[in-house]
PDB file of C-alpha atoms in Angstrom:
ATOM      1  CA  MET Y   1       0.000   0.000   0.000  1.00 55.00           C
ATOM      2  CA  ALA Y   2       1.440   3.378  -0.983  1.00 63.00           C
ATOM      3  CA  GLN Y   3       1.928   6.120   1.560  1.00 70.00           C
ATOM      4  CA  ALA Y   4       0.347   9.489   0.818  1.00 75.00           C
ATOM      5  CA  ARG Y   5       2.924  12.250   0.470  1.00 79.00           C
ATOM      6  CA  LYS Y   6       2.777  14.928   3.129  1.00 89.00           C
ATOM      7  CA  TYR Y   7       5.467  17.084   1.518  1.00 94.00           C
ATOM      8  CA  HIS Y   8       7.335  17.392  -1.760  1.00 94.00           C
ATOM      9  CA  ILE Y   9      10.401  19.225  -3.041  1.00 95.00           C
ATOM     10  CA  SER Y  10      10.138  21.586  -5.957  1.00 95.00           C
ATOM     11  CA  ARG Y  11      11.937  24.544  -7.436  1.00 94.00           C
ATOM     12  CA  SER Y  12      10.342  27.959  -7.733  1.00 87.00           C
ATOM     13  CA  GLY Y  13      11.492  31.380  -8.869  1.00 88.00           C
ATOM     14  CA  SER Y  14      13.024  32.004  -5.457  1.00 86.00           C
ATOM     15  CA  GLY Y  15      14.924  28.685  -5.334  1.00 92.00           C
ATOM     16  CA  TRP Y  16      14.268  25.278  -3.852  1.00 96.00           C
ATOM     17  CA  GLY Y  17      11.503  24.679  -1.345  1.00 96.00           C
ATOM     18  CA  ILE Y  18       9.242  22.186   0.375  1.00 96.00           C
ATOM     19  CA  TRP Y  19       5.481  22.281  -0.124  1.00 96.00           C
ATOM     20  CA  ASP Y  20       2.756  20.375   1.686  1.00 95.00           C
ATOM     21  CA  ALA Y  21       0.057  18.261   0.033  1.00 93.00           C
ATOM     22  CA  GLU Y  22      -2.286  21.269  -0.120  1.00 93.00           C
ATOM     23  CA  GLY Y  23       0.223  23.356  -2.086  1.00 92.00           C
ATOM     24  CA  LYS Y  24       1.351  25.647   0.734  1.00 94.00           C
ATOM     25  CA  LYS Y  25       5.067  26.405   0.948  1.00 94.00           C
ATOM     26  CA  VAL Y  26       6.413  25.009   4.208  1.00 94.00           C
ATOM     27  CA  MET Y  27      10.065  25.970   3.904  1.00 95.00           C
ATOM     28  CA  GLY Y  28      12.422  27.779   1.557  1.00 95.00           C
ATOM     29  CA  CYS Y  29      15.786  26.104   0.980  1.00 95.00           C
ATOM     30  CA  CYS Y  30      19.117  27.427  -0.280  1.00 93.00           C
ATOM     31  CA  SER Y  31      19.945  24.294  -2.327  1.00 92.00           C
ATOM     32  CA  HIS Y  32      18.551  20.938  -3.429  1.00 92.00           C
ATOM     33  CA  PHE Y  33      20.813  19.253  -0.850  1.00 92.00           C
ATOM     34  CA  HIS Y  34      19.304  21.419   1.910  1.00 94.00           C
ATOM     35  CA  ALA Y  35      15.788  20.665   0.634  1.00 94.00           C
ATOM     36  CA  VAL Y  36      16.354  16.891   0.709  1.00 94.00           C
ATOM     37  CA  GLU Y  37      17.934  17.073   4.169  1.00 95.00           C
ATOM     38  CA  SER Y  38      15.005  19.163   5.469  1.00 95.00           C
ATOM     39  CA  LEU Y  39      12.422  16.837   3.886  1.00 94.00           C
ATOM     40  CA  TYR Y  40      13.974  13.865   5.662  1.00 94.00           C
ATOM     41  CA  LYS Y  41      13.792  15.724   8.976  1.00 94.00           C
ATOM     42  CA  LEU Y  42      10.150  16.724   8.383  1.00 92.00           C
ATOM     43  CA  MET Y  43       9.195  13.128   7.578  1.00 91.00           C
ATOM     44  CA  GLY Y  44      11.151  11.711  10.522  1.00 91.00           C
ATOM     45  CA  TRP Y  45      13.464   9.646   8.300  1.00 91.00           C
ATOM     46  CA  ASN Y  46      17.172   8.982   8.843  1.00 93.00           C
ATOM     47  CA  TRP Y  47      19.304  11.265   6.651  1.00 90.00           C
ATOM     48  CA  ASP Y  48      22.555   9.801   5.296  1.00 90.00           C
ATOM     49  CA  PRO Y  49      24.393  12.490   3.287  1.00 87.00           C
ATOM     50  CA  ALA Y  50      26.837   9.862   1.980  1.00 87.00           C
ATOM     51  CA  LYS Y  51      24.051   8.416  -0.179  1.00 86.00           C
ATOM     52  CA  TYR Y  52      23.133  11.763  -1.742  1.00 84.00           C
ATOM     53  CA  ARG Y  53      24.220  12.223  -5.382  1.00 78.00           C
ATOM     54  CA  ARG Y  54      24.949  15.832  -6.229  1.00 71.00           C
ATOM     55  CA  ASN Y  55      23.530  16.541  -9.681  1.00 67.00           C
ATOM     56  CA  TYR Y  56      22.500  20.123  -9.045  1.00 55.00           C
TER      57      TYR Y  56
END
């Protein structure tokens, strides 16, 4: 069974950010790396920066 997404990462005119399921911006981020790290913290997941691939 799939889990409903509470938040998602997207890029806007002001940079990277995290939005909730209703489309409200929760947090502005300075980079994609920061956005992924913050999303993990919001979701309560364990963040391992060694597994992050920097493509941005």
